[in-house]
Amino acid sequence: RGHDPRRLALVSFGGAGGLHACAVAELLGMTTVILPPMAGVLSALGMVAAGDSVEVSQTVLSLERDAKLDDARIYAEFGRLNTLASERLSAGERVESFADCRWAGQSHELTVPVTRPDRSAISEAFRGVYQGTYGAPPPGGAVEIVTLRLRRTATAPEIRLPENISEAEIDPGACVEADLVDQDGALVRAKRQKRAPRTQAIDGPFLLIDADATSFVPRGWRVACRPDGIAIATREPSS
C-alpha cells in the first residue's frame, strides 16, 4: 500500500502473537515492536472500547465526465445516506463521507475521504491518494466513482484499565530459566520477566508472560515497560 514498514512499529496481539512478533519485525526490517498488556484479549477489549457505528453505501458507477452524476446528485445521495444511517444510529455524533474510486478500466478501487460532496473534490482526493499509494497516475486517465459511503459513529464509552495490569498477576519470585529455540534454530537461555515499569531497558533473550499471552524477546532486542504497562521492544537497525 505504499508504506515502508521499516519506518513503522509492529503492534503484537493475540495469545501467541508475541512469540513471533520480534522475528516478524526482523524479516520486515523493523526496529520497534509494541507489546501491549491484555494482548490475548485485545480484539475483545477493542469491541468493548469502541463506539457504536453504522456505515451505509450506494453504488453509482459513474465516469468523471458522466453528466448523470453531477454535484447535485452527489449531494442528494450523501443526504439520503445520512438519513438512512440516522435511522439506524440516531446517537451518532461524527459523520464521515467516503467514495470508492478507480481509473476507468481498472477492476479495483481506493476508498478516499470526501470533504466536499462534488466531483472535482472527489477526483482530486482520489488522485492524491492514488499517487501516495501507487505512484504517478496514468496519463489522461478518467476517474470513475464507483460507490459513495457514509459512516456515523457514536461517542466511545470511557474505559479505565488498571495500572500495571500484569504486575499483580505474576509472582516476582517465579523467575526461572528455560531452554528455548530461536528463529535460527539455536538454543538460548531465557528468563521469565514480569511486566512492570523499568527506568532502564532489559536485554533479551527472555519471556514476558502475562495471564493471557506470552511474548519472546530474542537476543539483540531490548525492552522497557512504561507506567501504563505497555512494553516497547527495540533493536539496532541492520547495516
CSV table of N, CA, C and O in Angstrom, one decimal, residues 50-56 80-96 150-157:
chain,number,residue,atom,x,y,z
A,50,ALA,N,-14.8,0.5,21.7
A,50,ALA,CA,-15.2,1.2,20.5
A,50,ALA,C,-16.7,1.7,20.6
A,50,ALA,O,-17.5,1.1,21.2
A,51,GLY,N,-16.9,2.9,20.0
A,51,GLY,CA,-18.2,3.4,20.0
A,51,GLY,C,-19.0,2.7,18.9
A,51,GLY,O,-18.5,2.2,17.9
A,52,ASP,N,-20.4,2.7,19.1
A,52,ASP,CA,-21.2,2.1,18.0
A,52,ASP,C,-21.1,2.9,16.7
A,52,ASP,O,-20.9,4.2,16.8
A,53,SER,N,-21.2,2.2,15.6
A,53,SER,CA,-21.1,2.9,14.3
A,53,SER,C,-21.9,2.2,13.3
A,53,SER,O,-22.2,1.0,13.5
A,54,VAL,N,-22.3,2.9,12.3
A,54,VAL,CA,-23.1,2.3,11.2
A,54,VAL,C,-22.6,2.9,9.9
A,54,VAL,O,-22.2,4.1,9.8
A,55,GLU,N,-22.4,2.1,8.9
A,55,GLU,CA,-22.0,2.5,7.6
A,55,GLU,C,-23.0,2.1,6.5
A,55,GLU,O,-23.4,0.9,6.5
A,56,VAL,N,-23.3,3.0,5.6
A,56,VAL,CA,-24.2,2.8,4.5
A,56,VAL,C,-23.6,3.2,3.2
A,56,VAL,O,-22.6,4.0,3.2
A,80,ARG,N,-29.2,11.4,1.5
A,80,ARG,CA,-30.1,10.3,1.7
A,80,ARG,C,-29.4,9.2,2.5
A,80,ARG,O,-30.0,8.6,3.4
A,81,LEU,N,-28.1,9.0,2.3
A,81,LEU,CA,-27.3,8.0,3.1
A,81,LEU,C,-27.3,8.5,4.6
A,81,LEU,O,-27.3,7.6,5.5
A,82,ASN,N,-27.1,9.8,4.8
A,82,ASN,CA,-27.1,10.3,6.2
A,82,ASN,C,-28.4,10.0,6.9
A,82,ASN,O,-28.5,9.6,8.1
A,83,THR,N,-29.5,10.2,6.2
A,83,THR,CA,-30.9,9.9,6.7
A,83,THR,C,-31.0,8.5,7.1
A,83,THR,O,-31.5,8.1,8.1
A,84,LEU,N,-30.5,7.6,6.1
A,84,LEU,CA,-30.6,6.2,6.4
A,84,LEU,C,-29.8,5.8,7.6
A,84,LEU,O,-30.2,4.9,8.4
A,85,ALA,N,-28.6,6.3,7.7
A,85,ALA,CA,-27.7,6.0,8.8
A,85,ALA,C,-28.3,6.5,10.1
A,85,ALA,O,-28.2,5.8,11.2
A,86,SER,N,-28.9,7.7,10.1
A,86,SER,CA,-29.5,8.2,11.3
A,86,SER,C,-30.7,7.3,11.8
A,86,SER,O,-30.9,7.2,13.0
A,87,GLU,N,-31.4,6.7,10.9
A,87,GLU,CA,-32.5,5.8,11.3
A,87,GLU,C,-31.9,4.6,12.1
A,87,GLU,O,-32.6,4.0,12.9
A,88,ARG,N,-30.7,4.2,11.7
A,88,ARG,CA,-30.1,3.0,12.4
A,88,ARG,C,-29.3,3.4,13.6
A,88,ARG,O,-29.1,2.6,14.5
A,89,LEU,N,-28.8,4.6,13.6
A,89,LEU,CA,-27.9,5.1,14.8
A,89,LEU,C,-28.2,6.5,15.0
A,89,LEU,O,-27.5,7.4,14.5
A,90,SER,N,-29.2,6.8,15.8
A,90,SER,CA,-29.6,8.2,16.0
A,90,SER,C,-28.6,9.0,16.8
A,90,SER,O,-28.5,10.2,16.8
A,91,ALA,N,-27.9,8.2,17.7
A,91,ALA,CA,-26.9,8.8,18.6
A,91,ALA,C,-25.6,9.2,18.0
A,91,ALA,O,-24.7,9.6,18.7
A,92,GLY,N,-25.4,8.9,16.7
A,92,GLY,CA,-24.2,9.2,16.0
A,92,GLY,C,-23.7,10.6,16.1
A,92,GLY,O,-24.5,11.5,15.7
A,93,GLU,N,-22.5,10.9,16.6
A,93,GLU,CA,-22.1,12.3,16.8
A,93,GLU,C,-21.0,12.7,15.7
A,93,GLU,O,-20.7,13.8,15.6
A,94,ARG,N,-20.5,11.7,15.0
A,94,ARG,CA,-19.5,12.0,14.0
A,94,ARG,C,-19.9,11.4,12.7
A,94,ARG,O,-20.3,10.2,12.6
A,95,VAL,N,-19.9,12.2,11.6
A,95,VAL,CA,-20.3,11.8,10.3
A,95,VAL,C,-19.1,11.9,9.4
A,95,VAL,O,-18.5,13.0,9.3
A,96,GLU,N,-18.8,10.8,8.7
A,96,GLU,CA,-17.7,10.8,7.7
A,96,GLU,C,-18.2,10.3,6.4
A,96,GLU,O,-19.0,9.4,6.3
A,150,LEU,N,-21.1,6.5,3.7
A,150,LEU,CA,-21.2,7.4,4.8
A,150,LEU,C,-21.2,6.6,6.1
A,150,LEU,O,-21.9,5.5,6.2
A,151,ARG,N,-20.5,7.1,7.1
A,151,ARG,CA,-20.4,6.4,8.4
A,151,ARG,C,-20.8,7.4,9.5
A,151,ARG,O,-20.3,8.5,9.6
A,152,ARG,N,-21.6,6.9,10.4
A,152,ARG,CA,-22.0,7.7,11.6
A,152,ARG,C,-21.4,6.9,12.8
A,152,ARG,O,-21.6,5.7,12.9
A,153,THR,N,-20.8,7.6,13.7
A,153,THR,CA,-20.1,7.0,14.8
A,153,THR,C,-20.5,7.7,16.1
A,153,THR,O,-20.5,8.9,16.2
A,154,ALA,N,-20.9,6.9,17.1
A,154,ALA,CA,-21.3,7.4,18.4
A,154,ALA,C,-20.0,7.6,19.3
A,154,ALA,O,-19.0,7.0,19.0
A,155,THR,N,-20.2,8.3,20.3
A,155,THR,CA,-19.1,8.5,21.3
A,155,THR,C,-18.7,7.2,22.0
A,155,THR,O,-19.6,6.5,22.4
A,156,ALA,N,-17.4,6.9,22.0
A,156,ALA,CA,-17.0,5.7,22.6
A,156,ALA,C,-17.1,5.7,24.1
A,156,ALA,O,-17.0,6.8,24.7
A,157,PRO,N,-17.5,4.6,24.8
A,157,PRO,CA,-17.6,4.6,26.2
A,157,PRO,C,-16.2,4.8,26.9
A,157,PRO,O,-15.2,4.5,26.3
